Structures are given as structure tokens and as C-alpha cells.
mmCIF file of C-alpha atoms in Angstrom:
data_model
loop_
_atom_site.group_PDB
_atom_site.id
_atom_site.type_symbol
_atom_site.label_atom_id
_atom_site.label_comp_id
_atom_site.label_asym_id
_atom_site.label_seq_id
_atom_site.Cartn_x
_atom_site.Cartn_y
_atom_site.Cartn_z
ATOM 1 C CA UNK A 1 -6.896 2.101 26.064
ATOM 2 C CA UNK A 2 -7.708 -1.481 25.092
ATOM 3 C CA UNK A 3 -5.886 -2.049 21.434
ATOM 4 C CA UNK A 4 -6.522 -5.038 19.015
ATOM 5 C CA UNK A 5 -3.696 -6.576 16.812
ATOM 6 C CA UNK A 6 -5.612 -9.354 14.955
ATOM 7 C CA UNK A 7 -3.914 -11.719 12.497
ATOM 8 C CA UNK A 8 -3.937 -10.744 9.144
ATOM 9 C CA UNK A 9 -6.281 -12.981 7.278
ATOM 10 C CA UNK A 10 -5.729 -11.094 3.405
ATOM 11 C CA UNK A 11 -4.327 -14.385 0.752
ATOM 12 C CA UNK A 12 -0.719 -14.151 1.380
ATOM 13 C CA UNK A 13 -0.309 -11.962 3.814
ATOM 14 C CA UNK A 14 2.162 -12.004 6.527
ATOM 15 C CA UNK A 15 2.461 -8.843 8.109
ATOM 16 C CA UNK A 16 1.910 -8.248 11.649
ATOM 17 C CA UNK A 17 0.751 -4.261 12.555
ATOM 18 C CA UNK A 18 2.845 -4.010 15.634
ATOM 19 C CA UNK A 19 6.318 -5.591 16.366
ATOM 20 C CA UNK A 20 7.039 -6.695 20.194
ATOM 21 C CA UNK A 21 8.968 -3.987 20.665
ATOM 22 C CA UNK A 22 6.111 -1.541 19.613
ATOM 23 C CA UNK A 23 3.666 -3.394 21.941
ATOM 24 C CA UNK A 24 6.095 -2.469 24.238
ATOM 25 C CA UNK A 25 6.576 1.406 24.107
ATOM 26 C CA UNK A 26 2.712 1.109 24.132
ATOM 27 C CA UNK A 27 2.485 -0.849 27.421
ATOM 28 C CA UNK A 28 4.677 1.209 29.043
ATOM 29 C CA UNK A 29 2.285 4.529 27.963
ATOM 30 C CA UNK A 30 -0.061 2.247 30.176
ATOM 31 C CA UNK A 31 -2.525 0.798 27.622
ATOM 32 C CA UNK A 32 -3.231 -3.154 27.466
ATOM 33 C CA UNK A 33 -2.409 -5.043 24.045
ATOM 34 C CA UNK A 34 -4.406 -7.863 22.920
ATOM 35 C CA UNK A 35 -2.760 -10.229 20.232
ATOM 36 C CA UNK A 36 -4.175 -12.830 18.381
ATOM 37 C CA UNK A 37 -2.004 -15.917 18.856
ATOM 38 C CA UNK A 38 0.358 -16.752 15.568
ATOM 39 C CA UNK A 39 -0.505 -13.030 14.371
ATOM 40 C CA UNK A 40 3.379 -12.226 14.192
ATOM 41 C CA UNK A 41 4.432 -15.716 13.393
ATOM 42 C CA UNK A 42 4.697 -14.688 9.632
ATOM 43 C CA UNK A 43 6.923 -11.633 10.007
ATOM 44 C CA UNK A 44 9.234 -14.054 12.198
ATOM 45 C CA UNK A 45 7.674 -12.764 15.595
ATOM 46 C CA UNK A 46 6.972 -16.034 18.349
ATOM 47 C CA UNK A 47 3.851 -16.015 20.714
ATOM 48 C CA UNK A 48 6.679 -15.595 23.698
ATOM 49 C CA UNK A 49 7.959 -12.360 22.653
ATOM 50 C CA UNK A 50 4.569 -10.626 22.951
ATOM 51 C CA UNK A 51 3.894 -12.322 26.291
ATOM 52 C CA UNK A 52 7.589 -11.361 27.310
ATOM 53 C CA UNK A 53 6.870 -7.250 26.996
ATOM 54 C CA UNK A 54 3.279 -7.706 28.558
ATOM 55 C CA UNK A 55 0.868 -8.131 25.723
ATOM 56 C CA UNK A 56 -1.672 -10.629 26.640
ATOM 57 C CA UNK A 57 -2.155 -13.451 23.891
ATOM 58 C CA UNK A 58 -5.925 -14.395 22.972
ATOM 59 C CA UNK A 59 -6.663 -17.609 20.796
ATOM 60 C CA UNK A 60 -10.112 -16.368 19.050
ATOM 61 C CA UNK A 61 -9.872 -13.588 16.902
ATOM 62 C CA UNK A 62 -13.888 -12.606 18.243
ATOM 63 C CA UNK A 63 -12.341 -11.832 21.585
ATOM 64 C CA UNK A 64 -10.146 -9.314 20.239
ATOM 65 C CA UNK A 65 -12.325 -7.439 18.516
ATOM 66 C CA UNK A 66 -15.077 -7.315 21.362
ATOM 67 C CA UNK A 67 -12.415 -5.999 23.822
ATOM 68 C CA UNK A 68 -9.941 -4.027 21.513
ATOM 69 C CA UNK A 69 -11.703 -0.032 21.426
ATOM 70 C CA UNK A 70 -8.957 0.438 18.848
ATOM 71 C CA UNK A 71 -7.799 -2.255 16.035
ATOM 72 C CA UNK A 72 -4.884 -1.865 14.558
ATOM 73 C CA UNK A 73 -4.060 -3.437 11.472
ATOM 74 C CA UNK A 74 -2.037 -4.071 8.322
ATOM 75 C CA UNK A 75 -4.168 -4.464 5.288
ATOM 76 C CA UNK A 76 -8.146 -3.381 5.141
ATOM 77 C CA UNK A 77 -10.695 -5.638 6.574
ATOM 78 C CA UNK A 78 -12.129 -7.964 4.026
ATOM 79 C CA UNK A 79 -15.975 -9.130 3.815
ATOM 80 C CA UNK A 80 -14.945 -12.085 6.166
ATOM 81 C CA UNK A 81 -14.355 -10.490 8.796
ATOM 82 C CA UNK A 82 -16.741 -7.494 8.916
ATOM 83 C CA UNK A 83 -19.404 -9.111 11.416
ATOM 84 C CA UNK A 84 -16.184 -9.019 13.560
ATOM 85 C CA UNK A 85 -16.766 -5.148 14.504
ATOM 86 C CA UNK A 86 -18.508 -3.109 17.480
ATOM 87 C CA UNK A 87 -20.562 -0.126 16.159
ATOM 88 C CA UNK A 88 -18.293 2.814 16.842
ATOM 89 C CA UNK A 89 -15.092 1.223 17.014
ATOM 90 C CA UNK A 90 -11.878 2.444 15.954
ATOM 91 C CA UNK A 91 -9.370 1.404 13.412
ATOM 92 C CA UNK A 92 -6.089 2.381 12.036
ATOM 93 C CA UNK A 93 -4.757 0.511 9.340
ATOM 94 C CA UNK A 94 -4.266 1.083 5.340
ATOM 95 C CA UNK A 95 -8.223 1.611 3.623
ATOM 96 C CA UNK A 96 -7.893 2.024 0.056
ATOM 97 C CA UNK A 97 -11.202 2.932 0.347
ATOM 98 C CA UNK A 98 -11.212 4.878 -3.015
ATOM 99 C CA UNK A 99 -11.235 1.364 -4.935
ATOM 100 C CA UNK A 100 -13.528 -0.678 -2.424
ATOM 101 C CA UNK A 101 -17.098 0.752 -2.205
ATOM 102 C CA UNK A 102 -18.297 -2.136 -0.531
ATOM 103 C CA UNK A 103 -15.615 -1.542 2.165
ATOM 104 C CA UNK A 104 -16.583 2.243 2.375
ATOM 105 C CA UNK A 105 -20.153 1.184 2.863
ATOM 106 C CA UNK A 106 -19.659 -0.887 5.419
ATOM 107 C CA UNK A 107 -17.486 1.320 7.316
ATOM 108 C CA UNK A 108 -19.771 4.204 7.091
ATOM 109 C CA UNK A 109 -23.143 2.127 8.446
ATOM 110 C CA UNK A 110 -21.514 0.455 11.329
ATOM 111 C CA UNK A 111 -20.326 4.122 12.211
ATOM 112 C CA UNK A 112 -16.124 2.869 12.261
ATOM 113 C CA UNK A 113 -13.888 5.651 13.556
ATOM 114 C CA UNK A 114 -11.288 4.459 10.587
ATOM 115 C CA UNK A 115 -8.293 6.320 10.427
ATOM 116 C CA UNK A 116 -6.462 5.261 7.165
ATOM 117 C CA UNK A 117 -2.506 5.023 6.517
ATOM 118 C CA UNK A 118 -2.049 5.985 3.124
ATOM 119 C CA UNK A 119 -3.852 9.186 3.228
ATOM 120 C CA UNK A 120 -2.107 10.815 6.610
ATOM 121 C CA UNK A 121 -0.458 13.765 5.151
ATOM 122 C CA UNK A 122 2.495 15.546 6.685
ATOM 123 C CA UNK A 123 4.241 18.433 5.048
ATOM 124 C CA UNK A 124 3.193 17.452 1.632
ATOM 125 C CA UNK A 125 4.532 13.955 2.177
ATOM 126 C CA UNK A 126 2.515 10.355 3.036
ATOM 127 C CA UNK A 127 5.151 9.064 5.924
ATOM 128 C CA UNK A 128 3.056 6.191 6.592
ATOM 129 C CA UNK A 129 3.174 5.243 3.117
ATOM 130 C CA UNK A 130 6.491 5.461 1.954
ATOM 131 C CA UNK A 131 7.906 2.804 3.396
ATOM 132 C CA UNK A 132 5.714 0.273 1.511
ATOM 133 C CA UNK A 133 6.627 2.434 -1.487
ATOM 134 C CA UNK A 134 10.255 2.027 -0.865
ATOM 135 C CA UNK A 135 9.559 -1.742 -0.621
ATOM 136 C CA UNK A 136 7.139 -1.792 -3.754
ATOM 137 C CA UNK A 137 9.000 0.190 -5.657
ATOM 138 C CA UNK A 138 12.174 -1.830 -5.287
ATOM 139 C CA UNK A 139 10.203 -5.047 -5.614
ATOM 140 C CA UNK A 140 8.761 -4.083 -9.358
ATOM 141 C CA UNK A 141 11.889 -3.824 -11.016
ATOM 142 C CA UNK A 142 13.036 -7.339 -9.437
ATOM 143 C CA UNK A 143 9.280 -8.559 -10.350
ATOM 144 C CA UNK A 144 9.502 -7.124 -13.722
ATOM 145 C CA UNK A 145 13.157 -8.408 -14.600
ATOM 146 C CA UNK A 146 11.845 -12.206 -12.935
ATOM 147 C CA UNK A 147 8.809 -12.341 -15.402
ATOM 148 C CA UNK A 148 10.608 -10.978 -18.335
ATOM 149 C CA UNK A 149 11.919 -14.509 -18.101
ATOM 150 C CA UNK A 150 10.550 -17.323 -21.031
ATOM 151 C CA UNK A 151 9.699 -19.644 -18.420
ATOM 152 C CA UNK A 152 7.299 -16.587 -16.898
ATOM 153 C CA UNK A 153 5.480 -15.483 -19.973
ATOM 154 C CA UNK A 154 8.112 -13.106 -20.765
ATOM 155 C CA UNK A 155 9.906 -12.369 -24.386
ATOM 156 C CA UNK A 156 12.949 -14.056 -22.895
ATOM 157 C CA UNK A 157 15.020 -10.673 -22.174
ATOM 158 C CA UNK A 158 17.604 -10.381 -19.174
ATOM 159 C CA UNK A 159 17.590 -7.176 -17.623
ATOM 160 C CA UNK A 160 20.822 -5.972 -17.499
ATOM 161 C CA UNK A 161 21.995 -7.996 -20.656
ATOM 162 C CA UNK A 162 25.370 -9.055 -20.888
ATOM 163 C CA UNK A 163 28.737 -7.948 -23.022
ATOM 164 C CA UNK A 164 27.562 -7.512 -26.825
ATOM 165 C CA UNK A 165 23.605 -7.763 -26.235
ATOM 166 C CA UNK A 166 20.655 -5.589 -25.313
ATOM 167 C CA UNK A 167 19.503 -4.136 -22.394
ATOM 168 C CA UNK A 168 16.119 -3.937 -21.502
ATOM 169 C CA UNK A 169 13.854 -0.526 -21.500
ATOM 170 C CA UNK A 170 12.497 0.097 -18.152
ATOM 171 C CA UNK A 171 9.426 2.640 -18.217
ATOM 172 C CA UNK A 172 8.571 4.027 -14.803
ATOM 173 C CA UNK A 173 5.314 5.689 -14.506
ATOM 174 C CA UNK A 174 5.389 8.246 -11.461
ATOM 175 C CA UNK A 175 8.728 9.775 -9.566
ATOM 176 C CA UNK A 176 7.774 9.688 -6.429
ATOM 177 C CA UNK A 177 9.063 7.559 -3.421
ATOM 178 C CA UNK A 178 7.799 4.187 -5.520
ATOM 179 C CA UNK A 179 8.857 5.286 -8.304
ATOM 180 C CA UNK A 180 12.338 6.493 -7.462
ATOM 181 C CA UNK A 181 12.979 3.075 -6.143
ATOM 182 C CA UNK A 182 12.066 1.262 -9.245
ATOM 183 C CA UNK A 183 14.288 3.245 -10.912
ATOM 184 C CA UNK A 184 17.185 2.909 -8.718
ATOM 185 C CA UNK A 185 17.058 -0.858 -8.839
ATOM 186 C CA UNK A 186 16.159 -1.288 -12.496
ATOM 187 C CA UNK A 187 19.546 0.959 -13.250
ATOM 188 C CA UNK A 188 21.307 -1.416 -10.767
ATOM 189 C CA UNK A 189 20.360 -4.457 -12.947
ATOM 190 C CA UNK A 190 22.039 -2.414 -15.644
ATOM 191 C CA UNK A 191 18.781 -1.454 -17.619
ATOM 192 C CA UNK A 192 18.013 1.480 -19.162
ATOM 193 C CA UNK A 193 15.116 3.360 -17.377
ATOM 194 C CA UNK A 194 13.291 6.497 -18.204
ATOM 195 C CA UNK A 195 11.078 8.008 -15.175
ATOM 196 C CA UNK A 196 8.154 9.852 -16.003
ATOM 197 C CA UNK A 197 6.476 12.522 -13.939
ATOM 198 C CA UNK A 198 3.857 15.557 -14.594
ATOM 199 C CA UNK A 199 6.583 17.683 -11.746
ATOM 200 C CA UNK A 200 9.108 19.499 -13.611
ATOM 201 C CA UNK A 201 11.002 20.470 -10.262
ATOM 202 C CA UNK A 202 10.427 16.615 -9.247
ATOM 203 C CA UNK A 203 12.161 15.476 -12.817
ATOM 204 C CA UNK A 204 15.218 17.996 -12.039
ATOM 205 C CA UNK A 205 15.727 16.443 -8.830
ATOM 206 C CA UNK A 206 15.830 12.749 -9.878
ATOM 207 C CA UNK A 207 17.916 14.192 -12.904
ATOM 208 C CA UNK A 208 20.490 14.679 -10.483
ATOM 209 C CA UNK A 209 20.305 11.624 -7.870
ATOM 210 C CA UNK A 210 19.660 9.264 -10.029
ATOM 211 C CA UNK A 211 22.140 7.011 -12.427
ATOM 212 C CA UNK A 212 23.080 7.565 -15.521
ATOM 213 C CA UNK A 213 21.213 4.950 -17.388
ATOM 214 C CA UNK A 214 18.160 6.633 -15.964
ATOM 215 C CA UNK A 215 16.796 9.471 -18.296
ATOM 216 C CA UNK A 216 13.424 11.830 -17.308
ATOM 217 C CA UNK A 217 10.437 12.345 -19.213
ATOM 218 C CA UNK A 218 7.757 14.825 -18.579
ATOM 219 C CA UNK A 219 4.570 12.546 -18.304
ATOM 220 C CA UNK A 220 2.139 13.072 -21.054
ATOM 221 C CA UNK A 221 -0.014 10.478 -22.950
ATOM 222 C CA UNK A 222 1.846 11.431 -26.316
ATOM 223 C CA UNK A 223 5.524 10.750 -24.679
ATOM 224 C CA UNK A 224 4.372 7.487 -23.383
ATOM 225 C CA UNK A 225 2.665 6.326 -26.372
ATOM 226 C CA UNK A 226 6.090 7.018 -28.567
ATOM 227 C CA UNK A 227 8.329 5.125 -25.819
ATOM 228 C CA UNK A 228 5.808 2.297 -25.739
ATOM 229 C CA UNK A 229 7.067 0.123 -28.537
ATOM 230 C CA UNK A 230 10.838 -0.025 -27.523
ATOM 231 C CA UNK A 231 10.047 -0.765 -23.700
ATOM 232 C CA UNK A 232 10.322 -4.307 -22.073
ATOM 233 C CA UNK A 233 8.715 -3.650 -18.689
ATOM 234 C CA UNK A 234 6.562 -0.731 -17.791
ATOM 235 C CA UNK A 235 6.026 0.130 -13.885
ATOM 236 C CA UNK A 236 3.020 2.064 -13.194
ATOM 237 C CA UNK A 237 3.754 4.233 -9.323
ATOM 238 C CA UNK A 238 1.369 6.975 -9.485
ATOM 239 C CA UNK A 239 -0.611 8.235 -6.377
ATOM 240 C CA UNK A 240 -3.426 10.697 -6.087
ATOM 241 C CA UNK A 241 -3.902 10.652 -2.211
ATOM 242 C CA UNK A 242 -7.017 9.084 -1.049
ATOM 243 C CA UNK A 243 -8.062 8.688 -5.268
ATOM 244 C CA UNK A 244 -8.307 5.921 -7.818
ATOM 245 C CA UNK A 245 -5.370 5.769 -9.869
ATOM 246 C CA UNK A 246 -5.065 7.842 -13.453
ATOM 247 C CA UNK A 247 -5.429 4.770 -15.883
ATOM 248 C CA UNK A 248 -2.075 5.634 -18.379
ATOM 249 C CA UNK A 249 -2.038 2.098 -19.698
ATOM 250 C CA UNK A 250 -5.711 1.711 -21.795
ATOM 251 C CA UNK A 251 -5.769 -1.555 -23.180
ATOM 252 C CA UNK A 252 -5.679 -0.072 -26.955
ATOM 253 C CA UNK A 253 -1.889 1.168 -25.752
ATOM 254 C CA UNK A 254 -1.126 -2.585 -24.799
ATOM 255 C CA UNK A 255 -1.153 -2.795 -28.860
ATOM 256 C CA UNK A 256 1.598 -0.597 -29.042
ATOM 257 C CA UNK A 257 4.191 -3.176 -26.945
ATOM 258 C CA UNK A 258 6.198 -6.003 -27.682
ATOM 259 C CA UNK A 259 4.886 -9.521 -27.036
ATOM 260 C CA UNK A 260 6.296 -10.769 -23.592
ATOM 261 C CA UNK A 261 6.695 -6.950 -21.949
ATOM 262 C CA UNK A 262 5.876 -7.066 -18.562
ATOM 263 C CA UNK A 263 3.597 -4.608 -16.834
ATOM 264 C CA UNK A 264 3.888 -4.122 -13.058
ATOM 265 C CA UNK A 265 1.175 -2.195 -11.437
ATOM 266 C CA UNK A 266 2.391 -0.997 -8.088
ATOM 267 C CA UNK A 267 -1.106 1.118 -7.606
ATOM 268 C CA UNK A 268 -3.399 -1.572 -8.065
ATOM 269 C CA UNK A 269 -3.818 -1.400 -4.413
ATOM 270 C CA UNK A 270 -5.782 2.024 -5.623
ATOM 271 C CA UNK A 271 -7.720 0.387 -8.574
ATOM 272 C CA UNK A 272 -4.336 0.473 -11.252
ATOM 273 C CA UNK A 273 -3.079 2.955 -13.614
ATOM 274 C CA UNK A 274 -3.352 0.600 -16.464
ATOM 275 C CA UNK A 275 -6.731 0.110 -17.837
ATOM 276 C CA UNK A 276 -6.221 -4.137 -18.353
ATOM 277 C CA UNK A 277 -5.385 -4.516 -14.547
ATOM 278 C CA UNK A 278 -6.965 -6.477 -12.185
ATOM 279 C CA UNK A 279 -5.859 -7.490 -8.659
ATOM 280 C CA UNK A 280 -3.704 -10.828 -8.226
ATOM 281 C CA UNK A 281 -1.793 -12.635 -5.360
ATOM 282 C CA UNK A 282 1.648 -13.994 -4.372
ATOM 283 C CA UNK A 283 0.554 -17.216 -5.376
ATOM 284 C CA UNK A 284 -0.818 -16.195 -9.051
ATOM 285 C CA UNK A 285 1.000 -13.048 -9.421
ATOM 286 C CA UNK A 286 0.672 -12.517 -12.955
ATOM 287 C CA UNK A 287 -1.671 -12.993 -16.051
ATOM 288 C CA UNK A 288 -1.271 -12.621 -19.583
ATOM 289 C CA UNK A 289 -3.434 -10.368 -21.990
ATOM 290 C CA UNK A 290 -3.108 -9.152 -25.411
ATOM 291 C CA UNK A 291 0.339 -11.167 -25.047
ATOM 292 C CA UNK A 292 1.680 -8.706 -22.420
ATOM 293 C CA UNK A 293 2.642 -10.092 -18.395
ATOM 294 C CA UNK A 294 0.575 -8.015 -16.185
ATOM 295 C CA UNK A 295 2.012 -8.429 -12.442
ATOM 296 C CA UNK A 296 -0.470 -6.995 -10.153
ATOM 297 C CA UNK A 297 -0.225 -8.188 -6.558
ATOM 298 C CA UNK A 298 -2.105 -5.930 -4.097
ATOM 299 C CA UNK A 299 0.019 -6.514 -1.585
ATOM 300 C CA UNK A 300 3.187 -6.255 -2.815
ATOM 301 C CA UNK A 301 5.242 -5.600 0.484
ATOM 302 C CA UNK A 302 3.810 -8.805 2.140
ATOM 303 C CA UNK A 303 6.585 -10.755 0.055
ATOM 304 C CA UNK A 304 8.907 -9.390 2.409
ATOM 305 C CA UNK A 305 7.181 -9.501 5.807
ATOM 306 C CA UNK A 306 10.023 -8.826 8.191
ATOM 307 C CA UNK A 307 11.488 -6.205 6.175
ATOM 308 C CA UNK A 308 8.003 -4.466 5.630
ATOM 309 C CA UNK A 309 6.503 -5.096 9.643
ATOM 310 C CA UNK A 310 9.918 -3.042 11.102
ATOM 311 C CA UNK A 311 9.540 -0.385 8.193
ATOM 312 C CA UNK A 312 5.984 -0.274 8.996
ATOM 313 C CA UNK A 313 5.660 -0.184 12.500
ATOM 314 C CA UNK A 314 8.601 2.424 12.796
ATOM 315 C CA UNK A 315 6.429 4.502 10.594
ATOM 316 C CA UNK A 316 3.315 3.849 12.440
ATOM 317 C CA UNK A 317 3.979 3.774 16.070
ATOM 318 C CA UNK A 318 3.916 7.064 17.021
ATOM 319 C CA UNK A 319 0.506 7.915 15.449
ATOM 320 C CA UNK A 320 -0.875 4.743 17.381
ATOM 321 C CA UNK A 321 0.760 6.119 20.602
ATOM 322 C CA UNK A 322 -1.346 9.347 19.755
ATOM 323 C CA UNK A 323 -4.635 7.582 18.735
ATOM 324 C CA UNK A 324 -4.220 5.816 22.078
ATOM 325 C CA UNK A 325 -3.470 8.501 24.371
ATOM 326 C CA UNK A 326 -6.391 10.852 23.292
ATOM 327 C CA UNK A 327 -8.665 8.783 21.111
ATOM 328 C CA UNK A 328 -10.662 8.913 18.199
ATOM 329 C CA UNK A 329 -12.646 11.853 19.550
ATOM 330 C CA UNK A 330 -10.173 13.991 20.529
ATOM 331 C CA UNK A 331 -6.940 13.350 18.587
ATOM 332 C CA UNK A 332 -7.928 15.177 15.526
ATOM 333 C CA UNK A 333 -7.820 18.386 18.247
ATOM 334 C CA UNK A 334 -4.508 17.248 19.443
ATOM 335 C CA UNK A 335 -2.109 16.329 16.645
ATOM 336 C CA UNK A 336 -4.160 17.720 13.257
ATOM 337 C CA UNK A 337 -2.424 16.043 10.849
ATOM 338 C CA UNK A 338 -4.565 13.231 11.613
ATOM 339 C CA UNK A 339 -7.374 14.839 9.987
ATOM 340 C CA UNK A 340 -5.863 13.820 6.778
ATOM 341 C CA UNK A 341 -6.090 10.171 7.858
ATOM 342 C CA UNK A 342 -9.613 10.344 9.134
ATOM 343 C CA UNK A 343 -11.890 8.579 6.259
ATOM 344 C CA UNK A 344 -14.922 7.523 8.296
ATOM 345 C CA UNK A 345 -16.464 8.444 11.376
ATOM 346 C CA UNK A 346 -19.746 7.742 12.696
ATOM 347 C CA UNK A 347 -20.977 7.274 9.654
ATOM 348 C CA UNK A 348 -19.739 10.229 7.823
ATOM 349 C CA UNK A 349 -17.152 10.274 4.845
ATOM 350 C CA UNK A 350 -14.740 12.344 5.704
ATOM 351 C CA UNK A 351 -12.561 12.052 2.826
ATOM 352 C CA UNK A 352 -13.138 14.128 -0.290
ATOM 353 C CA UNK A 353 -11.549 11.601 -2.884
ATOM 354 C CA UNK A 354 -13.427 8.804 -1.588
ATOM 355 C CA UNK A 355 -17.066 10.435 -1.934
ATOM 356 C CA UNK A 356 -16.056 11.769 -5.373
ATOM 357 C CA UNK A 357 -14.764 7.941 -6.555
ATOM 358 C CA UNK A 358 -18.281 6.628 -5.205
ATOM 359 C CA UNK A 359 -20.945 9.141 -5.461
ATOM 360 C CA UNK A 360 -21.080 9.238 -1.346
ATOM 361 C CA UNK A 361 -21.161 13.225 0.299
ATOM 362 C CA UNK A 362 -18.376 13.867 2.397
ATOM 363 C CA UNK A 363 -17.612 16.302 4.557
ATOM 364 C CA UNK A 364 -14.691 18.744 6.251
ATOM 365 C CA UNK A 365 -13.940 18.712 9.552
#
């Protein structure tokens, strides 16, 4: 099998889909990998070390697309490069599709085979998620605590607070992996956090694992609304597989908050959980409305490139070994977890979530 790893092209991105050492294990299975030149330059990976395992190194992106029968990728592909792909060709990367029409649109008329991360479902758990959750989800507590600062737009608070002064009030929307991260670090810069969840067993659980400045809240719009005015930053996690995003933030709630809290929306790369949200980059991570920071960088993990490409590609590699050996036609019959991860294919929606956020049929395999 011929498999694509194009540079990511997304505004401050600099994640590469496949370390050398995954090209690798996948040479060795006997398939060829084509690279785009630079593509792991960001995430600290030379030219030389793909060439050194066997990957052969192309200069124009068009060339890896027209040979690749399977792209693998980081982030979905944006309007830029869509003329880029072959009717019928396969790709493997994270979608989002259920806050990108246009994207789903595309994928379904030039009949993609697009298998999507973030919706791959094993045992009740999103492995090829996580790990950019465990990187999110640590980042929006540091992100939060940064632009709490004065000099950010911020009321001026610090986080932890020293002898004799307060603490800020961390609100974390959503206990899952994300979620439980924030939470982690936010108590480890000394704040005091309250997780929120709709899971009682899930609350019990973090009751006991996590610190004791961290207290759990069963999620409901009342409990929110009456911890609203004393909190300082507000960290929205929450994840319906394959859906938008509940919006728990409206923008009538932002009322409710101190001037210069900071909200950081962690599922923005699924359309947000608060209502005033609207996508932003590394480079302009933040804006300011009714007086509160909003932080909303869709690609939160890209901050951290190395740290994200090994966490990804550890995750990753073995369903690309899988997609490779049997292909798009025939993997779904081979491992079927992969069904999960299926969103388009020949111009069918196969994911439920999607149709419903869009008005598009889908259908079961």
C-alpha cells in the first residue's frame, strides 16, 4: 500500500501524522511511505531521518496525493487543499465533521473513504483521542491561569495565590479524560476547582483520584448558573462522539461572571460548548466579549508538537498498520471497531451524529 504523509498546512500547526519510527514499523509490513519534505520539521523530525528508515521524500505536496491510496494526516483537510484528492481515496486523520458541513460535503461528493480519529470507539473509550485530551486538558488550566493575567485581558488574579490572598475558582465543564486533566493541573497551581459531570459513577471516581482542592458537581444548568459568579476561569471539555458540542455557556450566562474571567473552550474543535465561542489560533488565541477572555484555539495540542506527534502516533499506528494491510474495503470486516471511525465512504455518511448536525441521511453498516 502506497501511504501519504503531507505537511500540515492548518495556521499554526506543527504536527507531523507519523514519526520516523512509525514510518518504519510500516516499511517493514512492506508498504512504501511518501513524505512531503519539511512535513516533520515542526515536531523536531529532519528530512534524513525519514530517508534513513526508507521513506522516500517528495518536494510537491500534488505528488503525494496522486500516488498516496491512503493519506494520513493530523488535522482535517481545509478548502485549500481539497482539489488535492483522487475520487475514492482514503484518509485517516481527525474530521470534526459534525462542525464543518462544507468539509462533510466535500468528502461525501468526491466519494473519500475517510476514516476519522476522534470517533473510533473501543470499549466505551476514544483511544485515538485521548491523548490530545490529556494534552488539551492540561494545556487549559495553564492557558486559563496565563490569560487571567492584566497584561492578557484578565482581572489580574494569580492562580494559585499566595500566603494571605485568594485563590482562583476553576470551573471544569466535563470529567472525562480532558477534563480530568484540567483539573489535575489547575489543583497543582493551587486553585480551587470544581468538576462537573452528568455521570454520577464518573463524579465518585474523580472524588477519589483527584486532590483535595478539587470538589464534584453533578452537571446541571441550575448548578452552573449558581457557581458562575464566584469563578475566575471556566473550562468547557465535553464530548458527544461524532456531535456538536452541548452549548452550557449562552452568552446571557456570560452576565453572570466577573469582568476579566477567562473561558477556555477545549471543544471548539466540535463547534464549543459556550454559546459566544468562535474558533481562534496560536497566534490570536483569545478575544474579549461582554468583558470575559474567551481562549478558543482549535488546535490546542499543536502548541506542543513533539509532545503531541509521539502521543499521537503511538495512539495511531496500529490502526494505520490495519488500514494498510487490508484497506478501506475490507478492514471494517477485519478489525470492527473501525466501523466507529468510518464517516464517509463513497459518498455515503456513515456517521449518525454527523447527518443529524447537517440534515444529510446516513446510514449503518
Amino acid at each position: 500500500m502506497n501511504i501519504g504523509i503531507p505537511k500540515e498546512i492548518k495556521k499554526d500547526e506543527y504536527r507531523v501524522s507519523i514519526t520516523p519510527n512509525g514510518a518504519a514499523e510500516l516499511i517493514a509490513q512492506g508498504h512504501n511511505v511518501y513524505v512531503q519534505s519539511t512535513a516533520g520539521e515542526g515536531s523536531g523530525f529532519s528530512d534524513k531521518e525519514y530517508i534513513d528508515v526508507g521513506a522516500s521524500l517528495l518536494l510537491d505536496v500534488a505528488e503525494i496525493y496522486e500516488i498516496a491510496e491512503i493519506i494520513v494526516k493530523v488535522k482535517e483537510p481545509i478548502e485549500s487543499e481539497y482539489h488535492l484528492y483522487k475520487k475514492g481515496q482514503t484518509l485517516f486523520t481527525y474530521l470534526h465533521l459534525a462542525a464543518d458541513k462544507k468539509l462533510t460535503l466535500f468528502l461525501l461528493e468526491k466519494k473519500i473513504r475517510a476514516f476519522s480519529y476522534e470517533t473510533l470507539l473501543v470499549d466505551g473509550k476514544l483511544p485515538l483521542l485521548e491523548p490530545m485530551s490529556e494534552v488539551a486538558g492540561k494545556m487549559a488550566s495553564l492557558m486559563g491561569a496565563v490569560h487571567l493575567g492584566k497584561y492578557q485581558g484578565g482581572s489580574g488574579l494569580l492562580a494559585g495565590g499566595v500566603v494571605g490572598t485568594q485563590r482562583a475558582k476553576v470551573m471544569v465543564l466535563g470529567g472525562g479524560i480532558a477534563g480530568t486533566c484540567a483539573a489535575q493541573v489547575a489543583a497543582g497551581l493551587g486553585a480551587d476547582v470544581t468538576i462537573f459531570d452528568i455521570n454520577l459513577e464518573r463524579l465518585r471516581y474523580l472524588d477519589t483520584v483527584l486532590p483535595a482542592n478539587v470538589a464534584t458537581m453533578y452537571s446541571s444548568s441550575e448548578n452552573i448558573r449558581a457557581l458562575l459568579p464566584q469563578t475566575d476561569i471556566v473550562i468547557g471539555t465535553v464530548l458527544i462522539p461524532g456531535a456538536k458540542a452541548p452549548k452550557l455557556i449562552t452568552k446571557e450566562m456570560l452576565k453572570l461572571m466577573k469582568k476579566g474571567s477567562v473561558l477556555v473552550d477545549v471543544s471548539i474543535d466540535q463547534g464549543g460548548c459556550f454559546e459566544t465561542s468562535h474558533p481562534t489560533t496560536h497566534t490570536e488565541p483569545t478575544f474579549t466579549q461582554e468583558g470575559i477572555v474567551h481562549y478558543c484555539v482549535a488546535n490546542m495540542p499543536g502548541a506542543y508538537p513533539r509532545t503531541s506527534t509521539f502521543a499521537l502516533t503511538n495512539a495511531t499506528l496500529p490502526y494505520v498498520k490495519v488500514l494498510a494491510k487490508y484497506g478501506a474495503q475490507k478492514v471494517c470486516q477485519e478489525l470492527p471497531v473501525m466501523r466507529s471511525s468510518l464517516n464517509t465512504y463513497d459518498g455515503t455518511l456513515y456517521n449518525e451524529a454527523v447527518g443529524q448536525a447537517h440534515g444529510i441521511a446516513s446510514s449503518n453498516m
